[in-house]
Amino acid sequence: MQQANAYFIPTPSMWPAVGAMALLFLGFGAALTMNSIGAGPWLLLVGFGILVYMLFGWFGVVARESEGGKYNMQVDISFRWSMSWFIFSEVMFFAAFFGALFYMRVLSVPDLSHGATGEYLWPEFKAGWPISGPHIEESFTPMGAWGLPAINTLILLTSGATVTWAHWALKVGNRFQLNVGLAATIALGLLFLSLQAYEYYHAFHELNLNLAMGAYGATFFMLTGFHGFHVTIGTIMLIVILGRCLAGHFKPEHHFGFEAVSWYWHFVDVVWLLLFVLVYWL
């Protein structure tokens, strides 16, 4: 057990080196694959395998240290600051993407239609939104807000309520409701991803909406795709936390691992609300 005024110093670890090796294989594999060199996919597969091995091994060490009582209040505070700054970096990440959407809709597209630049480059261009772009002859249908996007909004809002329910159950020591709440949140996250995959299939095959459809297609898939990636990461994190809960980890007074994942999940929910309003609705 750590003393209250002592900071935990971990023993030397091999896991950063293993992670660097995984990134090395992933980088070379991606480069070779994009250049159609035969060894590329195999190097990617090796890189992903090493990455998964690192994640299980490193997370396992941290979990054992936490459950072994090695983390005191000072470590807990450092974890909270670390997660806060990580989520802040993600906020800035999406702020850049929303800024790109704002720039296109409010500044660049109108300028191409009315400004001197547009008269010089594309005199026949007419501004509007959603729009593809100059010299794109194919047409597409924009994604409506009140079909699958509205259903997915309800799903994510419900998942925010279920993870909050699980957090409350953990704080009062109700392990059954904790596990049920987490399992429900994971199921809702997987349902969201399944419906988004179907939405993309519908966009490509029935609406002719893809990344080649200019400004609207690029911003639509950029924002919704990266959000879907974050939902995938959040769902994996929730599955890990559920496994730890089933193993008896976390206590009502000591459970920041759970809290960190719930913070991330609420962040994902808020970003989707902005996406629904700014990308699908307006």
mmCIF file of N, CA and C in Angstrom, residues 52-112:
data_model
loop_
_atom_site.group_PDB
_atom_site.id
_atom_site.type_symbol
_atom_site.label_atom_id
_atom_site.label_comp_id
_atom_site.label_asym_id
_atom_site.label_seq_id
_atom_site.Cartn_x
_atom_site.Cartn_y
_atom_site.Cartn_z
ATOM 1 N N VAL A 52 -2.264 -5.191 -30.284
ATOM 2 C CA VAL A 52 -3.240 -5.825 -29.394
ATOM 3 C C VAL A 52 -2.538 -6.468 -28.206
ATOM 4 N N TYR A 53 -1.411 -7.133 -28.463
ATOM 5 C CA TYR A 53 -0.631 -7.737 -27.382
ATOM 6 C C TYR A 53 -0.190 -6.677 -26.379
ATOM 7 N N MET A 54 0.281 -5.519 -26.893
ATOM 8 C CA MET A 54 0.712 -4.442 -26.003
ATOM 9 C C MET A 54 -0.443 -3.913 -25.158
ATOM 10 N N LEU A 55 -1.605 -3.706 -25.805
ATOM 11 C CA LEU A 55 -2.750 -3.154 -25.075
ATOM 12 C C LEU A 55 -3.181 -4.077 -23.936
ATOM 13 N N PHE A 56 -3.292 -5.372 -24.225
ATOM 14 C CA PHE A 56 -3.687 -6.309 -23.173
ATOM 15 C C PHE A 56 -2.634 -6.355 -22.070
ATOM 16 N N GLY A 57 -1.360 -6.396 -22.462
ATOM 17 C CA GLY A 57 -0.305 -6.494 -21.461
ATOM 18 C C GLY A 57 -0.174 -5.248 -20.608
ATOM 19 N N TRP A 58 -0.148 -4.074 -21.245
ATOM 20 C CA TRP A 58 0.048 -2.830 -20.502
ATOM 21 C C TRP A 58 -1.170 -2.518 -19.643
ATOM 22 N N PHE A 59 -2.370 -2.668 -20.209
ATOM 23 C CA PHE A 59 -3.576 -2.429 -19.414
ATOM 24 C C PHE A 59 -3.660 -3.393 -18.246
ATOM 25 N N GLY A 60 -3.222 -4.632 -18.464
ATOM 26 C CA GLY A 60 -3.242 -5.606 -17.380
ATOM 27 C C GLY A 60 -2.332 -5.186 -16.231
ATOM 28 N N VAL A 61 -1.148 -4.663 -16.560
ATOM 29 C CA VAL A 61 -0.238 -4.194 -15.523
ATOM 30 C C VAL A 61 -0.867 -3.061 -14.728
ATOM 31 N N VAL A 62 -1.454 -2.090 -15.436
ATOM 32 C CA VAL A 62 -2.077 -0.946 -14.760
ATOM 33 C C VAL A 62 -3.231 -1.410 -13.875
ATOM 34 N N ALA A 63 -4.043 -2.334 -14.381
ATOM 35 C CA ALA A 63 -5.176 -2.832 -13.588
ATOM 36 C C ALA A 63 -4.694 -3.529 -12.323
ATOM 37 N N ARG A 64 -3.645 -4.340 -12.454
ATOM 38 C CA ARG A 64 -3.120 -5.041 -11.278
ATOM 39 C C ARG A 64 -2.523 -4.057 -10.266
ATOM 40 N N GLU A 65 -1.851 -3.026 -10.751
ATOM 41 C CA GLU A 65 -1.305 -2.027 -9.837
ATOM 42 C C GLU A 65 -2.420 -1.288 -9.107
ATOM 43 N N SER A 66 -3.488 -0.949 -9.858
ATOM 44 C CA SER A 66 -4.608 -0.238 -9.243
ATOM 45 C C SER A 66 -5.298 -1.100 -8.197
ATOM 46 N N GLU A 67 -5.603 -2.349 -8.563
ATOM 47 C CA GLU A 67 -6.279 -3.230 -7.632
ATOM 48 C C GLU A 67 -5.378 -3.630 -6.466
ATOM 49 N N GLY A 68 -4.075 -3.518 -6.649
ATOM 50 C CA GLY A 68 -3.153 -3.837 -5.569
ATOM 51 C C GLY A 68 -2.951 -2.708 -4.576
ATOM 52 N N GLY A 69 -3.670 -1.593 -4.775
ATOM 53 C CA GLY A 69 -3.609 -0.481 -3.843
ATOM 54 C C GLY A 69 -2.369 0.385 -3.979
ATOM 55 N N LYS A 70 -1.716 0.353 -5.126
ATOM 56 C CA LYS A 70 -0.488 1.128 -5.311
ATOM 57 C C LYS A 70 -0.752 2.580 -5.713
ATOM 58 N N TYR A 71 -1.991 2.890 -6.105
ATOM 59 C CA TYR A 71 -2.315 4.248 -6.565
ATOM 60 C C TYR A 71 -3.000 5.016 -5.437
ATOM 61 N N ASN A 72 -2.371 6.085 -4.974
ATOM 62 C CA ASN A 72 -2.990 6.901 -3.940
ATOM 63 C C ASN A 72 -3.666 8.111 -4.561
ATOM 64 N N MET A 73 -4.033 9.107 -3.736
ATOM 65 C CA MET A 73 -4.782 10.249 -4.220
ATOM 66 C C MET A 73 -3.975 11.087 -5.215
ATOM 67 N N GLN A 74 -2.656 11.185 -4.992
ATOM 68 C CA GLN A 74 -1.837 11.947 -5.929
ATOM 69 C C GLN A 74 -1.873 11.338 -7.329
ATOM 70 N N VAL A 75 -1.773 10.010 -7.412
ATOM 71 C CA VAL A 75 -1.841 9.341 -8.698
ATOM 72 C C VAL A 75 -3.228 9.528 -9.321
ATOM 73 N N ASP A 76 -4.255 9.443 -8.479
ATOM 74 C CA ASP A 76 -5.621 9.629 -8.965
ATOM 75 C C ASP A 76 -5.793 11.011 -9.589
ATOM 76 N N ILE A 77 -5.242 12.044 -8.943
ATOM 77 C CA ILE A 77 -5.340 13.401 -9.479
ATOM 78 C C ILE A 77 -4.605 13.518 -10.811
ATOM 79 N N SER A 78 -3.420 12.900 -10.894
ATOM 80 C CA SER A 78 -2.672 12.961 -12.154
ATOM 81 C C SER A 78 -3.432 12.252 -13.278
ATOM 82 N N PHE A 79 -4.099 11.140 -12.954
ATOM 83 C CA PHE A 79 -4.917 10.457 -13.950
ATOM 84 C C PHE A 79 -6.059 11.357 -14.429
ATOM 85 N N ARG A 80 -6.694 12.049 -13.504
ATOM 86 C CA ARG A 80 -7.817 12.912 -13.872
ATOM 87 C C ARG A 80 -7.362 14.063 -14.767
ATOM 88 N N TRP A 81 -6.221 14.664 -14.441
ATOM 89 C CA TRP A 81 -5.700 15.725 -15.299
ATOM 90 C C TRP A 81 -5.322 15.166 -16.677
ATOM 91 N N SER A 82 -4.740 13.996 -16.710
ATOM 92 C CA SER A 82 -4.337 13.398 -17.983
ATOM 93 C C SER A 82 -5.549 13.145 -18.874
ATOM 94 N N MET A 83 -6.604 12.567 -18.303
ATOM 95 C CA MET A 83 -7.804 12.293 -19.090
ATOM 96 C C MET A 83 -8.481 13.581 -19.515
ATOM 97 N N SER A 84 -8.455 14.589 -18.660
ATOM 98 C CA SER A 84 -9.059 15.876 -19.007
ATOM 99 C C SER A 84 -8.348 16.513 -20.201
ATOM 100 N N TRP A 85 -7.005 16.473 -20.192
ATOM 101 C CA TRP A 85 -6.265 17.054 -21.307
ATOM 102 C C TRP A 85 -6.436 16.226 -22.576
ATOM 103 N N PHE A 86 -6.551 14.908 -22.422
ATOM 104 C CA PHE A 86 -6.796 14.072 -23.596
ATOM 105 C C PHE A 86 -8.136 14.424 -24.244
ATOM 106 N N ILE A 87 -9.188 14.544 -23.445
ATOM 107 C CA ILE A 87 -10.492 14.899 -23.997
ATOM 108 C C ILE A 87 -10.453 16.303 -24.591
ATOM 109 N N PHE A 88 -9.698 17.211 -23.957
ATOM 110 C CA PHE A 88 -9.554 18.559 -24.525
ATOM 111 C C PHE A 88 -8.896 18.496 -25.905
ATOM 112 N N SER A 89 -7.892 17.633 -26.053
ATOM 113 C CA SER A 89 -7.263 17.497 -27.368
ATOM 114 C C SER A 89 -8.260 16.968 -28.400
ATOM 115 N N GLU A 90 -9.148 16.081 -27.972
ATOM 116 C CA GLU A 90 -10.183 15.582 -28.873
ATOM 117 C C GLU A 90 -11.189 16.677 -29.225
ATOM 118 N N VAL A 91 -11.499 17.540 -28.270
ATOM 119 C CA VAL A 91 -12.370 18.684 -28.542
ATOM 120 C C VAL A 91 -11.752 19.558 -29.631
ATOM 121 N N MET A 92 -10.452 19.837 -29.529
ATOM 122 C CA MET A 92 -9.777 20.643 -30.534
ATOM 123 C C MET A 92 -9.746 19.936 -31.889
ATOM 124 N N PHE A 93 -9.637 18.624 -31.854
ATOM 125 C CA PHE A 93 -9.650 17.813 -33.070
ATOM 126 C C PHE A 93 -10.956 18.032 -33.836
ATOM 127 N N PHE A 94 -12.068 17.889 -33.142
ATOM 128 C CA PHE A 94 -13.357 18.077 -33.798
ATOM 129 C C PHE A 94 -13.634 19.556 -34.084
ATOM 130 N N ALA A 95 -13.094 20.454 -33.255
ATOM 131 C CA ALA A 95 -13.263 21.879 -33.536
ATOM 132 C C ALA A 95 -12.649 22.232 -34.882
ATOM 133 N N ALA A 96 -11.512 21.618 -35.225
ATOM 134 C CA ALA A 96 -10.896 21.869 -36.529
ATOM 135 C C ALA A 96 -11.801 21.392 -37.660
ATOM 136 N N PHE A 97 -12.440 20.228 -37.480
ATOM 137 C CA PHE A 97 -13.320 19.702 -38.515
ATOM 138 C C PHE A 97 -14.590 20.549 -38.656
ATOM 139 N N PHE A 98 -15.167 20.938 -37.517
ATOM 140 C CA PHE A 98 -16.326 21.822 -37.598
ATOM 141 C C PHE A 98 -15.932 23.174 -38.187
ATOM 142 N N GLY A 99 -14.722 23.633 -37.892
ATOM 143 C CA GLY A 99 -14.238 24.873 -38.490
ATOM 144 C C GLY A 99 -14.125 24.754 -39.995
ATOM 145 N N ALA A 100 -13.674 23.584 -40.489
ATOM 146 C CA ALA A 100 -13.607 23.375 -41.939
ATOM 147 C C ALA A 100 -15.003 23.414 -42.558
ATOM 148 N N LEU A 101 -15.979 22.808 -41.887
ATOM 149 C CA LEU A 101 -17.360 22.855 -42.368
ATOM 150 C C LEU A 101 -17.867 24.294 -42.407
ATOM 151 N N PHE A 102 -17.620 25.050 -41.338
ATOM 152 C CA PHE A 102 -18.047 26.448 -41.296
ATOM 153 C C PHE A 102 -17.387 27.248 -42.420
ATOM 154 N N TYR A 103 -16.097 27.037 -42.629
ATOM 155 C CA TYR A 103 -15.380 27.793 -43.656
ATOM 156 C C TYR A 103 -15.964 27.521 -45.035
ATOM 157 N N MET A 104 -16.256 26.241 -45.311
ATOM 158 C CA MET A 104 -16.814 25.911 -46.617
ATOM 159 C C MET A 104 -18.196 26.511 -46.823
ATOM 160 N N ARG A 105 -19.064 26.320 -45.824
ATOM 161 C CA ARG A 105 -20.454 26.743 -45.993
ATOM 162 C C ARG A 105 -20.624 28.259 -45.981
ATOM 163 N N VAL A 106 -19.896 28.944 -45.111
ATOM 164 C CA VAL A 106 -20.127 30.371 -44.884
ATOM 165 C C VAL A 106 -19.190 31.261 -45.696
ATOM 166 N N LEU A 107 -17.998 30.766 -45.997
ATOM 167 C CA LEU A 107 -17.008 31.638 -46.630
ATOM 168 C C LEU A 107 -16.650 31.207 -48.049
ATOM 169 N N SER A 108 -16.080 30.002 -48.201
ATOM 170 C CA SER A 108 -15.514 29.662 -49.502
ATOM 171 C C SER A 108 -16.571 29.435 -50.582
ATOM 172 N N VAL A 109 -17.651 28.706 -50.258
ATOM 173 C CA VAL A 109 -18.677 28.440 -51.274
ATOM 174 C C VAL A 109 -19.363 29.726 -51.735
ATOM 175 N N PRO A 110 -19.826 30.617 -50.835
ATOM 176 C CA PRO A 110 -20.394 31.890 -51.321
ATOM 177 C C PRO A 110 -19.389 32.722 -52.102
ATOM 178 N N ASP A 111 -18.112 32.685 -51.688
ATOM 179 C CA ASP A 111 -17.118 33.484 -52.385
ATOM 180 C C ASP A 111 -16.921 33.011 -53.817
ATOM 181 N N LEU A 112 -17.021 31.689 -54.033
ATOM 182 C CA LEU A 112 -16.888 31.159 -55.387
ATOM 183 C C LEU A 112 -18.038 31.592 -56.285
#
